[in-house]
PDB file of C-alpha atoms and ligand atoms in Angstrom:
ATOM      1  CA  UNK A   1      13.133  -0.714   4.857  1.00  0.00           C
ATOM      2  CA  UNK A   2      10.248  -1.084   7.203  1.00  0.00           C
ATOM      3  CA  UNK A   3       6.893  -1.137   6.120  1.00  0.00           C
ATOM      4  CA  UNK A   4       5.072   2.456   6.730  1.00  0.00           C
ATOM      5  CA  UNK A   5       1.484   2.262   8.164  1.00  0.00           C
ATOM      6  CA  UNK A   6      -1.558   3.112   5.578  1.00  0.00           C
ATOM      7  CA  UNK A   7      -1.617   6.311   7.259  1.00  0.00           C
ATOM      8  CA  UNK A   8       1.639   7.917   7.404  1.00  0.00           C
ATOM      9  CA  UNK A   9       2.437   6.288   3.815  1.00  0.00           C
ATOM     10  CA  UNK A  10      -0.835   8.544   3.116  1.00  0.00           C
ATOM     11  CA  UNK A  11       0.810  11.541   4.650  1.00  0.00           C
ATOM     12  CA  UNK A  12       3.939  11.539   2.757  1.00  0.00           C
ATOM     13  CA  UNK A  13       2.045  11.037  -0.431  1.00  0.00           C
ATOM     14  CA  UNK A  14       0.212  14.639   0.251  1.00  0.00           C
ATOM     15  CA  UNK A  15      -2.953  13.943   2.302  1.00  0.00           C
ATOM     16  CA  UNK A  16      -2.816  16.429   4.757  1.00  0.00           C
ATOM     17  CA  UNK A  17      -6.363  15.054   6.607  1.00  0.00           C
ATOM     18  CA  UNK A  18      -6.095  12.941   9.933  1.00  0.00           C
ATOM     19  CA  UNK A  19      -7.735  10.100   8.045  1.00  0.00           C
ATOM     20  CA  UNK A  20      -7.417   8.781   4.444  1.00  0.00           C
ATOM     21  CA  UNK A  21     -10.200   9.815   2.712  1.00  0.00           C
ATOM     22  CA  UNK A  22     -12.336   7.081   0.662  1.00  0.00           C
ATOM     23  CA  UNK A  23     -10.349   7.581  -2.815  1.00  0.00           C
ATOM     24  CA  UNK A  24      -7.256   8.296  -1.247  1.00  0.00           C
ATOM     25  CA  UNK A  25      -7.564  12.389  -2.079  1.00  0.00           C
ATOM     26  CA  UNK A  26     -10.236  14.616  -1.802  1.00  0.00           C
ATOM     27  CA  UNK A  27      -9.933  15.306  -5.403  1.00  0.00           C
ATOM     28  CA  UNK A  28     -10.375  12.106  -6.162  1.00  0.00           C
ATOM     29  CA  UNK A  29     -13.908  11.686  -4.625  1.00  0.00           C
ATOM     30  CA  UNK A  30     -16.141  12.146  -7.762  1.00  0.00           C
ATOM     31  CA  UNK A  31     -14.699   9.273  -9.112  1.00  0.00           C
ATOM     32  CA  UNK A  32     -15.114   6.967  -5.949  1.00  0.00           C
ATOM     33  CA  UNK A  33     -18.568   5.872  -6.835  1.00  0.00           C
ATOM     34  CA  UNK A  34     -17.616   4.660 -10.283  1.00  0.00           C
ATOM     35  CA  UNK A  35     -14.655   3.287  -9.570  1.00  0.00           C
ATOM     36  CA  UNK A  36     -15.545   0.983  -6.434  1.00  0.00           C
ATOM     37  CA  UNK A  37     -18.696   0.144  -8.660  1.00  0.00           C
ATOM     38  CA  UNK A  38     -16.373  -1.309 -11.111  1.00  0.00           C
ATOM     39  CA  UNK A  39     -13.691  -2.607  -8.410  1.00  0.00           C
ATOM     40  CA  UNK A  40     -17.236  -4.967  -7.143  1.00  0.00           C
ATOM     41  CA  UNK A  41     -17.926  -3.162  -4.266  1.00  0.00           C
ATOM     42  CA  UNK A  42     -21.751  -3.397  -5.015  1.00  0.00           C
ATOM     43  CA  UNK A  43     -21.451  -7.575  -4.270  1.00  0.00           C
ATOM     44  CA  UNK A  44     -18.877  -6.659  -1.448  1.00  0.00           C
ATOM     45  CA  UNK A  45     -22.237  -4.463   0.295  1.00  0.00           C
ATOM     46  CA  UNK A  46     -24.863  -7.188  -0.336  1.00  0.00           C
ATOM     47  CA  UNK A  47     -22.756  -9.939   1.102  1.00  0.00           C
ATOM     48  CA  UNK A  48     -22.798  -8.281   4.438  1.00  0.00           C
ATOM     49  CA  UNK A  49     -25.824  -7.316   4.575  1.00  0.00           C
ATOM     50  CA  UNK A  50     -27.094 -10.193   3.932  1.00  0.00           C
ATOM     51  CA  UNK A  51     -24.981 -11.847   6.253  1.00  0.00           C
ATOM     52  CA  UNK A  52     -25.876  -9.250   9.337  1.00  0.00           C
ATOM     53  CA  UNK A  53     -30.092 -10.689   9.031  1.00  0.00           C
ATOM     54  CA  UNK A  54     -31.246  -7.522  10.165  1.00  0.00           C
ATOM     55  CA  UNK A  55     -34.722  -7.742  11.392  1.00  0.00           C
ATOM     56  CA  UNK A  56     -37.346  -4.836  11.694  1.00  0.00           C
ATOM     57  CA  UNK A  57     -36.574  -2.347  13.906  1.00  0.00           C
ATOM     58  CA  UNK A  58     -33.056  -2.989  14.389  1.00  0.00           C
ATOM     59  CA  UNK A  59     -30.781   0.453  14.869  1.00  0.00           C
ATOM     60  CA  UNK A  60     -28.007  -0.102  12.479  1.00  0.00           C
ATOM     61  CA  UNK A  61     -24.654   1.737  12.229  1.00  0.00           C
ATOM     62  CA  UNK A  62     -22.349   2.332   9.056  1.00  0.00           C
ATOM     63  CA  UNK A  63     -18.708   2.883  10.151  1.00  0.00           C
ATOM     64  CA  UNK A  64     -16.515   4.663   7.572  1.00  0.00           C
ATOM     65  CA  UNK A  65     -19.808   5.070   5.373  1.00  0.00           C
ATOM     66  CA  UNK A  66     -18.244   7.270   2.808  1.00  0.00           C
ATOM     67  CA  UNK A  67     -20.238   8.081   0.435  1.00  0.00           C
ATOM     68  CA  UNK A  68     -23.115   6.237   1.709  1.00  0.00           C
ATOM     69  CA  UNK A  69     -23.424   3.404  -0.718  1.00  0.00           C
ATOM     70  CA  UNK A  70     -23.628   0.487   2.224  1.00  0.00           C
ATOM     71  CA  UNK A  71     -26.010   2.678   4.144  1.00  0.00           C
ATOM     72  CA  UNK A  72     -28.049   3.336   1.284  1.00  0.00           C
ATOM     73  CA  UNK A  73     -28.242  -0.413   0.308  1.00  0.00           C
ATOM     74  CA  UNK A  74     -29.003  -1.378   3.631  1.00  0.00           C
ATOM     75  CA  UNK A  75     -32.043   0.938   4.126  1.00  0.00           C
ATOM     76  CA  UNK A  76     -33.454  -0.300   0.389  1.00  0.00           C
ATOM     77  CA  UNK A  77     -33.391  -3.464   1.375  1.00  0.00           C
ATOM     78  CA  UNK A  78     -34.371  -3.126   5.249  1.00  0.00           C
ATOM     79  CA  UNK A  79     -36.809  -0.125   5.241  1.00  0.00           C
ATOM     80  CA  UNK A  80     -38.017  -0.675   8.747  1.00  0.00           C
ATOM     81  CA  UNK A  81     -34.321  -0.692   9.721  1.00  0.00           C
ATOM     82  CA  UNK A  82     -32.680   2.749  11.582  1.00  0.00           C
ATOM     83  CA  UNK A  83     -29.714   3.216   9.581  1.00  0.00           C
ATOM     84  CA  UNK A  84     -26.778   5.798  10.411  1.00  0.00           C
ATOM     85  CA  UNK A  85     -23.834   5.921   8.760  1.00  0.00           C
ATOM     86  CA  UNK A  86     -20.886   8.075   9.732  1.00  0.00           C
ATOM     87  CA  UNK A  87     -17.501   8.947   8.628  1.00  0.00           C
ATOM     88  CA  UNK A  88     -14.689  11.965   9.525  1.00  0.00           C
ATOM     89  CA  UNK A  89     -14.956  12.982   5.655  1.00  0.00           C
ATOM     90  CA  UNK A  90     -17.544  16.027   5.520  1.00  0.00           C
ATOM     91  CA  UNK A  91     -17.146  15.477   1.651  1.00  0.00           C
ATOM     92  CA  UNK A  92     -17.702  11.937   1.402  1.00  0.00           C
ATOM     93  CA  UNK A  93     -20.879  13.123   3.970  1.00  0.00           C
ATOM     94  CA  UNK A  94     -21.983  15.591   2.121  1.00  0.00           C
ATOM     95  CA  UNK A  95     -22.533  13.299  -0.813  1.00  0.00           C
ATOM     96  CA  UNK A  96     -24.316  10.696   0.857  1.00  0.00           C
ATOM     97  CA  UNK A  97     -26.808  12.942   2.459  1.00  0.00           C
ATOM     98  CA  UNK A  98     -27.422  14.202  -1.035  1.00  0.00           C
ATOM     99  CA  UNK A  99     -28.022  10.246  -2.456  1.00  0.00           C
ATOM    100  CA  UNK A 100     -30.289   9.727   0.385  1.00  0.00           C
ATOM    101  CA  UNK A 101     -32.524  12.810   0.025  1.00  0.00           C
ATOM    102  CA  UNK A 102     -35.320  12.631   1.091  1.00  0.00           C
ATOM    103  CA  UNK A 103     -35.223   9.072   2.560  1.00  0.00           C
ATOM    104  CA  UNK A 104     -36.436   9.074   6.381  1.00  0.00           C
ATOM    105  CA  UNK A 105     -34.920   6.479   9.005  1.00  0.00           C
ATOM    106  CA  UNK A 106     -31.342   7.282   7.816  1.00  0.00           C
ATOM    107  CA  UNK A 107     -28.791  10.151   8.963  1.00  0.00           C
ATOM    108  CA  UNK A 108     -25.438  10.744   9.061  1.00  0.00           C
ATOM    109  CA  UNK A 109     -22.695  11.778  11.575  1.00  0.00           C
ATOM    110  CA  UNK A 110     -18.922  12.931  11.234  1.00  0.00           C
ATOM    111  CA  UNK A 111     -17.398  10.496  13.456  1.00  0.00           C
ATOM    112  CA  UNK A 112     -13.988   8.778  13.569  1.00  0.00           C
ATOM    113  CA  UNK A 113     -14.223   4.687  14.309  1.00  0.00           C
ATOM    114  CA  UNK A 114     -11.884   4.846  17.116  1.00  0.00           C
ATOM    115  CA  UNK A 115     -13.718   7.710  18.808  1.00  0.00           C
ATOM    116  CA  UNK A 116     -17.544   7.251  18.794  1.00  0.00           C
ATOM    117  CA  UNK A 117     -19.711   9.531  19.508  1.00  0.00           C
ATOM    118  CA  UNK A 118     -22.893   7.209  20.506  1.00  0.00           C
ATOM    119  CA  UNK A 119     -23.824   6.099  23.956  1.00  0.00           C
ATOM    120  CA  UNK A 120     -23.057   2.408  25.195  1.00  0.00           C
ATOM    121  CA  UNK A 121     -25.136  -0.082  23.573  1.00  0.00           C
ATOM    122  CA  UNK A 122     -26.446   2.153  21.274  1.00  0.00           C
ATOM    123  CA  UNK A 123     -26.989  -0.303  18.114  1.00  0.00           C
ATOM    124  CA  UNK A 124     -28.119  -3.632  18.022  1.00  0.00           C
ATOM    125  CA  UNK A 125     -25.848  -4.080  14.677  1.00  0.00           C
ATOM    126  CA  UNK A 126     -22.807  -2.686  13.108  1.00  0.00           C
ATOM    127  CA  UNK A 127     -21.640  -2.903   9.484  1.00  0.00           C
ATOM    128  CA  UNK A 128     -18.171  -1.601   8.287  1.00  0.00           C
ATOM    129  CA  UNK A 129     -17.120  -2.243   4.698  1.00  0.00           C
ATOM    130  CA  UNK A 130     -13.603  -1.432   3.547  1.00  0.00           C
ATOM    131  CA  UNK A 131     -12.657   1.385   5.884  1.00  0.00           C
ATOM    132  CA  UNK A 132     -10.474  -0.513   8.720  1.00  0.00           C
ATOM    133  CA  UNK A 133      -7.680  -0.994   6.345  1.00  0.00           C
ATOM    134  CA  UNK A 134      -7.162   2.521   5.965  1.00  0.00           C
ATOM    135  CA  UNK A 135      -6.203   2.619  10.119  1.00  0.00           C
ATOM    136  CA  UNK A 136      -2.920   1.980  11.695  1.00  0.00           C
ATOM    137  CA  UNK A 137      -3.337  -0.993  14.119  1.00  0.00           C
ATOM    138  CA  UNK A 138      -3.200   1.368  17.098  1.00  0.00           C
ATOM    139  CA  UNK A 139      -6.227   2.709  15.973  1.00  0.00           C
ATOM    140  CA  UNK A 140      -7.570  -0.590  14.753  1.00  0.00           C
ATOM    141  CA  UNK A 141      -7.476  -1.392  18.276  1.00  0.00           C
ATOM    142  CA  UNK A 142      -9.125   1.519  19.336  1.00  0.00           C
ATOM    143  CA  UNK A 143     -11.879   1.083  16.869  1.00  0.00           C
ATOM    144  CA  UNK A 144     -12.637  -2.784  18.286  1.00  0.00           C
ATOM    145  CA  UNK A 145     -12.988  -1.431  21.493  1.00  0.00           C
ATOM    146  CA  UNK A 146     -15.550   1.598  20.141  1.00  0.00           C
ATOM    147  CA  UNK A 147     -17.828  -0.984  18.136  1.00  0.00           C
ATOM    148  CA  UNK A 148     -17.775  -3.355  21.525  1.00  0.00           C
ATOM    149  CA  UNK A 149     -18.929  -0.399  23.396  1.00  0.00           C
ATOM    150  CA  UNK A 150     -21.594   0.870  21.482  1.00  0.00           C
ATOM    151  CA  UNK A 151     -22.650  -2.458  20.513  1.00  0.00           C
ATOM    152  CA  UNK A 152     -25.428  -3.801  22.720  1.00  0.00           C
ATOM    153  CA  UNK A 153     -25.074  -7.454  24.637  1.00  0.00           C
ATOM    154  CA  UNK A 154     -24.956  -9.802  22.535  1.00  0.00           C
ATOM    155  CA  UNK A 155     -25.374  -7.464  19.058  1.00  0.00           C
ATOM    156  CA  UNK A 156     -23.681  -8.652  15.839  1.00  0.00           C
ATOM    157  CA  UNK A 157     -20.448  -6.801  13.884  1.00  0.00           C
ATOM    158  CA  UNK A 158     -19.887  -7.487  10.898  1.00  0.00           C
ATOM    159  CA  UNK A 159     -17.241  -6.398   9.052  1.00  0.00           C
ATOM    160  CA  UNK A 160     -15.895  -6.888   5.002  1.00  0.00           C
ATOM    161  CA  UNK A 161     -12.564  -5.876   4.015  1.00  0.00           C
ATOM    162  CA  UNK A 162      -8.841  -6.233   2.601  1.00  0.00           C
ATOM    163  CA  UNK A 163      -6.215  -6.949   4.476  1.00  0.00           C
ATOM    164  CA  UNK A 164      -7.687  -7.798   7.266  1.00  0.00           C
ATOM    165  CA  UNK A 165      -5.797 -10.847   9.171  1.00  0.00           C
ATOM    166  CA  UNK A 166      -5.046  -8.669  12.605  1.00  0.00           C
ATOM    167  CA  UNK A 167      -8.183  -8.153  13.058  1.00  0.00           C
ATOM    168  CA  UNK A 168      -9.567 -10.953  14.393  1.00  0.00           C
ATOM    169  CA  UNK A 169      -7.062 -10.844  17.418  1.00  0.00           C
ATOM    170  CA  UNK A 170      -7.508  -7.516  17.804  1.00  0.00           C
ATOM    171  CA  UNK A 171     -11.816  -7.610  18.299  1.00  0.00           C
ATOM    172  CA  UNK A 172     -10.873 -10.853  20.404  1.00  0.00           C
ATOM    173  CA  UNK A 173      -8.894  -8.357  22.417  1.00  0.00           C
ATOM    174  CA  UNK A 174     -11.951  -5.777  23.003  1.00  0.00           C
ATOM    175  CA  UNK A 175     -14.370  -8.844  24.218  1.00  0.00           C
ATOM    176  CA  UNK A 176     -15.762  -9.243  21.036  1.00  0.00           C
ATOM    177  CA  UNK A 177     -16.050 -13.300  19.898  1.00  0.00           C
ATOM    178  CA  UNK A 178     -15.406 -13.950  15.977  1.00  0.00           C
ATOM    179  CA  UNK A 179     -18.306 -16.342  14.887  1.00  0.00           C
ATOM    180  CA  UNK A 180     -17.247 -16.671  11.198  1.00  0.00           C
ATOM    181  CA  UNK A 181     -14.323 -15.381   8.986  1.00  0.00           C
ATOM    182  CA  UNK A 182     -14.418 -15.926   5.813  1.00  0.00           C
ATOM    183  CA  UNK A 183     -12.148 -14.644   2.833  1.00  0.00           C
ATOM    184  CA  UNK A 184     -13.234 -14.596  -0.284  1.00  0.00           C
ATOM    185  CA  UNK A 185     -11.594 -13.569  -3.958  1.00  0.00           C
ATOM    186  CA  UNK A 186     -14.157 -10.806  -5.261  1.00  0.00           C
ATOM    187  CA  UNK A 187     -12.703  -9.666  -8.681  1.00  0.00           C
ATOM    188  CA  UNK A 188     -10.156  -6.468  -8.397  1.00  0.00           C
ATOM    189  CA  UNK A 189     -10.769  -6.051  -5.100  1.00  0.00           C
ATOM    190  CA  UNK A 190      -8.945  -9.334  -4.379  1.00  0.00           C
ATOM    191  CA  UNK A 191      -9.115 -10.993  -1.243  1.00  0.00           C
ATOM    192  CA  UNK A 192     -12.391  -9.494   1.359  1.00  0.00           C
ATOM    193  CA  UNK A 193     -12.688 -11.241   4.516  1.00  0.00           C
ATOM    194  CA  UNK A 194     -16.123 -10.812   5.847  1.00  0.00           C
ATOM    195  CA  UNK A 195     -15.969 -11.498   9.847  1.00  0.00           C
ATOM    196  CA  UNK A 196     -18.843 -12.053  11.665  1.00  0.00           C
ATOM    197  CA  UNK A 197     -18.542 -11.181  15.294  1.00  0.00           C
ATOM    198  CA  UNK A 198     -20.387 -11.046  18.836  1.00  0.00           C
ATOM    199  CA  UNK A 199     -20.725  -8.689  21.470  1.00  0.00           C
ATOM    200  CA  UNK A 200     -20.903 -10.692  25.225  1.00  0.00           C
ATOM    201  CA  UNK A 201     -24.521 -11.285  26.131  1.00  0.00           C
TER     202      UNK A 201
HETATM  203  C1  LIG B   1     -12.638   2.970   0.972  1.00  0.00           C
HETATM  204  S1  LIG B   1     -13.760   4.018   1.796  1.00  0.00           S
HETATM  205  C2  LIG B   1     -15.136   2.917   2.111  1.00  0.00           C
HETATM  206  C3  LIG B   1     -16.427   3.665   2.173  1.00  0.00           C
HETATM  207  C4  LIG B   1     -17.669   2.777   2.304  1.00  0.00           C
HETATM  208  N1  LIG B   1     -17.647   2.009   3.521  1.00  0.00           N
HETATM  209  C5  LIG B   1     -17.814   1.876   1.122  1.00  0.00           C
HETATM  210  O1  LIG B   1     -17.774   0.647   1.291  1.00  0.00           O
HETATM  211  O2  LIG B   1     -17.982   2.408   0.004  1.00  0.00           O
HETATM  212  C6  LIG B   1     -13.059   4.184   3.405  1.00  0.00           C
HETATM  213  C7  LIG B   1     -13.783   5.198   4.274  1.00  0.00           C
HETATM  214  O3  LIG B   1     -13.232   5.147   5.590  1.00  0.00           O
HETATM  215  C8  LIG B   1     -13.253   6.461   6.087  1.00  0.00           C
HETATM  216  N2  LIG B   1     -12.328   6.565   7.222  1.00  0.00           N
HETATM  217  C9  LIG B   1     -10.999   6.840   7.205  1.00  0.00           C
HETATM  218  N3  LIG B   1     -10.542   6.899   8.456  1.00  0.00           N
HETATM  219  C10 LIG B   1     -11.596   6.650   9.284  1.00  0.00           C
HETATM  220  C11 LIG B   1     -11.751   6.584  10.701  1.00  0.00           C
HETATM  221  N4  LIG B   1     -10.724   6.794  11.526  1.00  0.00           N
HETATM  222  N5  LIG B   1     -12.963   6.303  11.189  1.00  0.00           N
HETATM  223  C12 LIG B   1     -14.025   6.086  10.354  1.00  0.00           C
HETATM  224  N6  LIG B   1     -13.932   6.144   9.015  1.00  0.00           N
HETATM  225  C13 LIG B   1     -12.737   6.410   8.489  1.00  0.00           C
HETATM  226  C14 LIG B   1     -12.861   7.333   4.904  1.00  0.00           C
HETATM  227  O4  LIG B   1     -13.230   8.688   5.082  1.00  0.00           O
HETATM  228  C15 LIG B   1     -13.621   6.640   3.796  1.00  0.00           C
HETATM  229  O5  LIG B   1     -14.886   7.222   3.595  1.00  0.00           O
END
């Protein structure tokens, strides 16, 4: 039988969104915070950031933010950072505006990966953490091309998650260059490859 794509296997399970959301259902969503706490998501987050440098200043986007928890993180620990996350979920939003009340230099946007709604060049870095499995590689593809686009030259992507080993071909593919991928075993989560990637100068 051949293998069905995250999303449609999604579908036929009941989720009647156009995107998975983060726990799979939307009834599922107050437990998303615990759970990925427990899964190790916490050391997932401070591995990229740490391994995006940002420097003061920098404008910053979250892709597939969720509830917020990477785009919170960064923000504590890069205060003079502009952070945005953004994410189709209005739940999963709603949450993470609520977490980040009533820090300034942070918002968030519904927006799908694959369809941006930021203006070329917009962000000198991008983090996404364990949302690009959750695409079909169609819109994997499309997504590669987004973060190229509203990357600026020579801006840094950096991306964490589970089964990721198309992806490097497919940011290749939108002009992106893949500096450093490295997987790593990180407790339930099993294997996270963190990718470090380039927009062209
Ligand atoms: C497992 S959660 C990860 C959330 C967050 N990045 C974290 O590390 O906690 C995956 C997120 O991807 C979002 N997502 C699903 N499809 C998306 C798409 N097409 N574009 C952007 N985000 C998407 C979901 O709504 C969900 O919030």
């Amino acid at each position: 039988m051949p293998k069905l794509d995250p999303q449609t296997l999604s579908r036929r399970l009941g989720n009647r969104h156009d995107y998975i959301p983060a726990a799979g259902f939307d009834f599922l969503l107050p437990t998303y915070d615990l759970l990925t706490r427990l899964l190790g998501a916490p050391a997932v987050h401070a591995e990229l950031i740490a391994g995006a440098a940002i420097t003061p200043g920098q404008r910053v986007l979250d892709i597939g933010c969720g509830t917020g928890n990477l785009t919170l993180l960064a923000k504590n620990t890069h205060p003079d950072a502009d952070l945005t996350g953004c994410d189709p979920d209005p739940l999963a939003l709603a949450r993470a505006h609520r977490k980040a009340h009533p820090a300034t230099g942070i918002r968030f946007d519904r927006a799908y990966a694959q369809d941006l709604p930021y203006p070329d060049a917009a962000f000198d870095q991008v983090l996404t953490a364990l949302m690009l499995h959750h695409l079909d590689s169609e819109t994997q593809a499309a997504a590669a091309y987004e973060m190229r686009r509203i990357l600026r030259p020579g801006g840094g992507l950096h991306i964490a998650d589970v089964h990721a080993d198309r992806l490097p071909r497919l940011l290749e593919d939108a002009g992106l260059s893949c500096d450093e991928i490295t997987p790593v075993r990180q407790g339930h989560l099993g294997t996270v490859t963190y990718i470090r990637a380039r927009s062209p100068r």
